[in-house]
Coordinates of C-alpha atoms in Angstrom, one line a residue:
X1 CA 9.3 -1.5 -1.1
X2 CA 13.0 0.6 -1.4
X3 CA 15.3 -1.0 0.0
X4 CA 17.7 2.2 1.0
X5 CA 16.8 1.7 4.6
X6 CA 17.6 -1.7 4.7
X7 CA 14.2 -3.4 4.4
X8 CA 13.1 -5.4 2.3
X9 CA 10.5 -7.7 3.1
X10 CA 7.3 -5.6 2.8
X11 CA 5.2 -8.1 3.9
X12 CA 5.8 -7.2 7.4
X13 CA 4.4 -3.6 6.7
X14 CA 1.4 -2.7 7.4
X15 CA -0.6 0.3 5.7
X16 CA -2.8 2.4 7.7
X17 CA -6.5 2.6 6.0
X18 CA -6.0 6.6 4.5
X19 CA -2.3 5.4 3.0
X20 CA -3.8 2.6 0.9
X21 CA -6.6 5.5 -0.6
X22 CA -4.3 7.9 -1.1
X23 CA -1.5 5.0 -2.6
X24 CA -4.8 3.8 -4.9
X25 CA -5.6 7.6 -6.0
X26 CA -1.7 8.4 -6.6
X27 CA -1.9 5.5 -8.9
X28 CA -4.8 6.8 -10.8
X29 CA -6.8 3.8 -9.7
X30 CA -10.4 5.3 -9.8
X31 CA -12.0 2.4 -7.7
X32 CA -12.0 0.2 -4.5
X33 CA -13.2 -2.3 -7.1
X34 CA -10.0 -1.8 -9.9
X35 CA -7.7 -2.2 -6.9
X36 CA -9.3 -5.5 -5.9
X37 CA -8.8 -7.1 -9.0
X38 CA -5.7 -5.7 -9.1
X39 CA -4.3 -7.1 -6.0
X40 CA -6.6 -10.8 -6.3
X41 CA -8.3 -9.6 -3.2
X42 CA -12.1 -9.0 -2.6
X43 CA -13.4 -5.8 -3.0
X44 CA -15.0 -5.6 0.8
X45 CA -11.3 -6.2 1.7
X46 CA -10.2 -3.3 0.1
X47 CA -13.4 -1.5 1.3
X48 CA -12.9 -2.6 4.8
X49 CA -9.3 -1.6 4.3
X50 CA -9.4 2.2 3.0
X51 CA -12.4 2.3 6.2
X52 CA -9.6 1.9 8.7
X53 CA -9.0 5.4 7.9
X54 CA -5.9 6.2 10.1
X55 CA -5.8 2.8 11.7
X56 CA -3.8 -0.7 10.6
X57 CA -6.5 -2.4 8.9
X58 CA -7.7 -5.9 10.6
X59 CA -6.7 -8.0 8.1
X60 CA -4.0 -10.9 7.7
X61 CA -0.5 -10.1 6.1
X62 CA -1.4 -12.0 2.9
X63 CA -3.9 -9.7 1.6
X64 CA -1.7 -6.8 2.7
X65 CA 1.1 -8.3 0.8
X66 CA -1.0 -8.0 -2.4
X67 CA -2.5 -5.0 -2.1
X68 CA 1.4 -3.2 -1.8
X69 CA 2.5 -5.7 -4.1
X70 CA -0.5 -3.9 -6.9
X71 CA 0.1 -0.6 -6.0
X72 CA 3.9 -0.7 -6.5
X73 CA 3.0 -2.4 -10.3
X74 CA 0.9 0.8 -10.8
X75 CA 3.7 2.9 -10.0
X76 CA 3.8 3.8 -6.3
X77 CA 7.4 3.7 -4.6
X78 CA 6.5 3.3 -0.2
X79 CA 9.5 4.1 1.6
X80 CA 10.7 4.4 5.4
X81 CA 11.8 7.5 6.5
X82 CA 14.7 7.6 8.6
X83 CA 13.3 6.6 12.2
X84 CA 9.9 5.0 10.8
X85 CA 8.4 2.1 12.5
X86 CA 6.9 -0.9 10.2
X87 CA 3.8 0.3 11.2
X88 CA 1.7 2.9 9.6
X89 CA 5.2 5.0 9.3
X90 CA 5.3 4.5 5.7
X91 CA 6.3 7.5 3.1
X92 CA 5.1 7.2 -0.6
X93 CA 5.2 8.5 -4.0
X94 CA 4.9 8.0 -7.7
X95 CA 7.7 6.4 -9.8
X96 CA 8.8 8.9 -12.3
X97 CA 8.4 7.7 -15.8
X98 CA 11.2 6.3 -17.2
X99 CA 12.6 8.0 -20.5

């Protein structure tokens, strides 16, 4: 999570269902199943998760945690726009390459 706003403990963010699909598909992760293992969650939580659609999904900070925490290692940069609230107010986009 950038810390150009000032925050820095991610863990207190909380995607809405439709930003962790489109963070997974920005990645190039092709399934609900690849980002599970990714993040050392269960695949129903990522399915449950991406079903929230443009709800915060039910599900405790932890698993969260992890499932930012694997798409940033795939390449995705979340941000908070200037005004954004913790919640569902999140901005993304890919790392560039470096080189």
């Amino acid at each position: 999570m950038s810390s150009e706003n000032g925050f820095e403990d991610w863990q207190a963010v909380m995607l809405t269902g439709d930003q962790i699909a489109a963070a997974r598909r920005l990645a190039g992760i092709r399934s609900q199943a690849e980002l599970a293992a990714l993040a050392g969650v269960s695949r129903p939580t990522v399915e449950r998760a991406e079903a929230a659609r443009h709800l915060i999904p039910s599900m405790n900070a932890d698993a969260m945690a992890r499932i930012i925490r694997a798409l940033e290692t795939a390449g995705i940069e979340f941000h908070l726009d200037g005004g954004a609230s913790l919640a569902g107010d999140v901005g993304m986009r890919r790392r560039s390459p470096v080189g």
